[in-house]
Structures are given as C-alpha cells and as structure tokens.
Amino acid sequence: MYRTHTCGELRMEQVGQEVTLAGWIQTVRKFGSINFFDLRDRYGITQLLFGESLNAKLDAQPLGREFVIQVKGTVTERSNKNKKYPYR
C-alpha cells in the first residue's frame, strides 16, 4: 500500500502513530536547520516537518513545488497553531 492515510484525514487521534502519506508538494519553507513542506492530495493538506537529519539529503537533492513524494513518519501536534485552520 502506498499510503495509510490521506492528507485530509489526519486528526488529533492519530498523534503518535506512524503513517505513510503520498501527494504533491505545494509549499516549501526553509528555516535554518528545519524544513517545512505542505503536502497535498485530493483530500487535503498536511504540513511535514523535516529535521536536521534530512538536511544533507535535501541539499543534495532538493524538493520543489509539484514534486510527487511518499513519506513515512510520526504524527505530532503543532506547538504553535494557525488560527485560520480548524484543528480536530
């Protein structure tokens, strides 16, 4: 299976679970040693956080808008939430 959940499906109940997502990169934001990517599929958008351990790989092979990727990781709750988005 190429994904366990869709981007619009993740909720607070999944915090701590390992999931696999697939979709298109919509936005790339780099802040020093961390990188944020907005991953979208036809069901929604999920923000990905790539930490320091992946920086060397991302510098060697950068990801850009509309790249199609599959990612596996642990769902975490955002520490500073955007008030424009509902969190469930």
Tab-separated table of C-alpha atoms in Angstrom:
chain	number	residue	atom	x	y	z
A	1	MET	CA	0.000	0.000	0.000
A	2	TYR	CA	1.462	3.381	-0.936
A	3	ARG	CA	-0.314	5.272	1.871
A	4	THR	CA	-2.040	4.541	5.160
A	5	HIS	CA	-3.962	7.839	5.380
A	6	THR	CA	-4.905	10.766	3.164
A	7	CYS	CA	-3.713	14.308	3.871
A	8	GLY	CA	-7.181	15.478	4.863
A	9	GLU	CA	-7.778	12.527	7.166
A	10	LEU	CA	-5.268	13.117	9.965
A	11	ARG	CA	-6.724	14.229	13.294
A	12	MET	CA	-5.636	14.536	16.914
A	13	GLU	CA	-6.496	10.857	17.379
A	14	GLN	CA	-3.523	9.914	15.159
A	15	VAL	CA	-0.898	11.789	17.234
A	16	GLY	CA	1.921	9.365	17.989
A	17	GLN	CA	1.048	6.963	15.168
A	18	GLU	CA	3.377	6.211	12.269
A	19	VAL	CA	1.676	6.964	8.947
A	20	THR	CA	2.540	6.903	5.267
A	21	LEU	CA	1.311	9.755	3.056
A	22	ALA	CA	1.631	10.437	-0.655
A	23	GLY	CA	0.957	13.580	-2.647
A	24	TRP	CA	2.290	16.716	-4.293
A	25	ILE	CA	4.480	19.302	-2.576
A	26	GLN	CA	2.561	22.568	-2.539
A	27	THR	CA	4.820	24.840	-0.464
A	28	VAL	CA	8.444	24.700	0.701
A	29	ARG	CA	9.640	26.800	3.658
A	30	LYS	CA	13.194	26.633	4.994
A	31	PHE	CA	14.120	27.992	8.410
A	32	GLY	CA	17.766	27.259	9.118
A	33	SER	CA	18.121	23.657	10.193
A	34	ILE	CA	14.480	22.676	9.660
A	35	ASN	CA	12.319	22.495	6.549
A	36	PHE	CA	8.525	22.644	6.276
A	37	PHE	CA	6.629	21.196	3.329
A	38	ASP	CA	2.903	21.373	2.672
A	39	LEU	CA	1.898	18.047	1.145
A	40	ARG	CA	-1.433	17.937	-0.661
A	41	ASP	CA	-3.586	15.281	-2.155
A	42	ARG	CA	-7.154	15.429	-3.406
A	43	TYR	CA	-8.439	15.238	0.185
A	44	GLY	CA	-6.483	17.995	1.934
A	45	ILE	CA	-3.126	19.381	3.046
A	46	THR	CA	-0.717	18.121	5.712
A	47	GLN	CA	2.314	20.030	6.945
A	48	LEU	CA	5.533	17.998	7.020
A	49	LEU	CA	8.495	18.886	9.208
A	50	PHE	CA	11.883	17.608	8.058
A	51	GLY	CA	14.513	17.969	10.764
A	52	GLU	CA	18.272	18.280	10.740
A	53	SER	CA	18.901	14.622	9.903
A	54	LEU	CA	17.479	15.070	6.393
A	55	ASN	CA	19.090	18.435	5.596
A	56	ALA	CA	22.153	16.993	3.844
A	57	LYS	CA	19.952	14.816	1.637
A	58	LEU	CA	17.635	17.731	0.845
A	59	ASP	CA	20.593	19.972	-0.011
A	60	ALA	CA	21.952	17.327	-2.387
A	61	GLN	CA	18.541	16.583	-3.941
A	62	PRO	CA	16.173	19.480	-3.191
A	63	LEU	CA	12.419	19.038	-3.363
A	64	GLY	CA	10.322	21.638	-5.159
A	65	ARG	CA	6.754	22.559	-5.920
A	66	GLU	CA	4.659	19.856	-7.570
A	67	PHE	CA	7.173	17.095	-6.805
A	68	VAL	CA	5.300	13.878	-6.029
A	69	ILE	CA	6.555	12.145	-2.903
A	70	GLN	CA	5.725	9.405	-0.457
A	71	VAL	CA	6.690	9.987	3.193
A	72	LYS	CA	6.602	7.911	6.341
A	73	GLY	CA	6.702	9.487	9.769
A	74	THR	CA	5.115	10.016	13.151
A	75	VAL	CA	2.141	12.349	13.561
A	76	THR	CA	2.815	15.164	16.038
A	77	GLU	CA	0.706	18.050	17.286
A	78	ARG	CA	1.792	21.531	16.241
A	79	SER	CA	3.094	23.631	19.101
A	80	ASN	CA	2.018	26.961	17.548
A	81	LYS	CA	-1.240	26.532	15.684
A	82	ASN	CA	-2.511	28.702	12.863
A	83	LYS	CA	-5.859	30.127	13.928
A	84	LYS	CA	-7.076	30.128	10.293
A	85	TYR	CA	-7.279	26.317	10.265
A	86	PRO	CA	-9.606	24.145	12.321
A	87	TYR	CA	-7.812	21.521	14.434
A	88	ARG	CA	-9.769	18.447	15.274
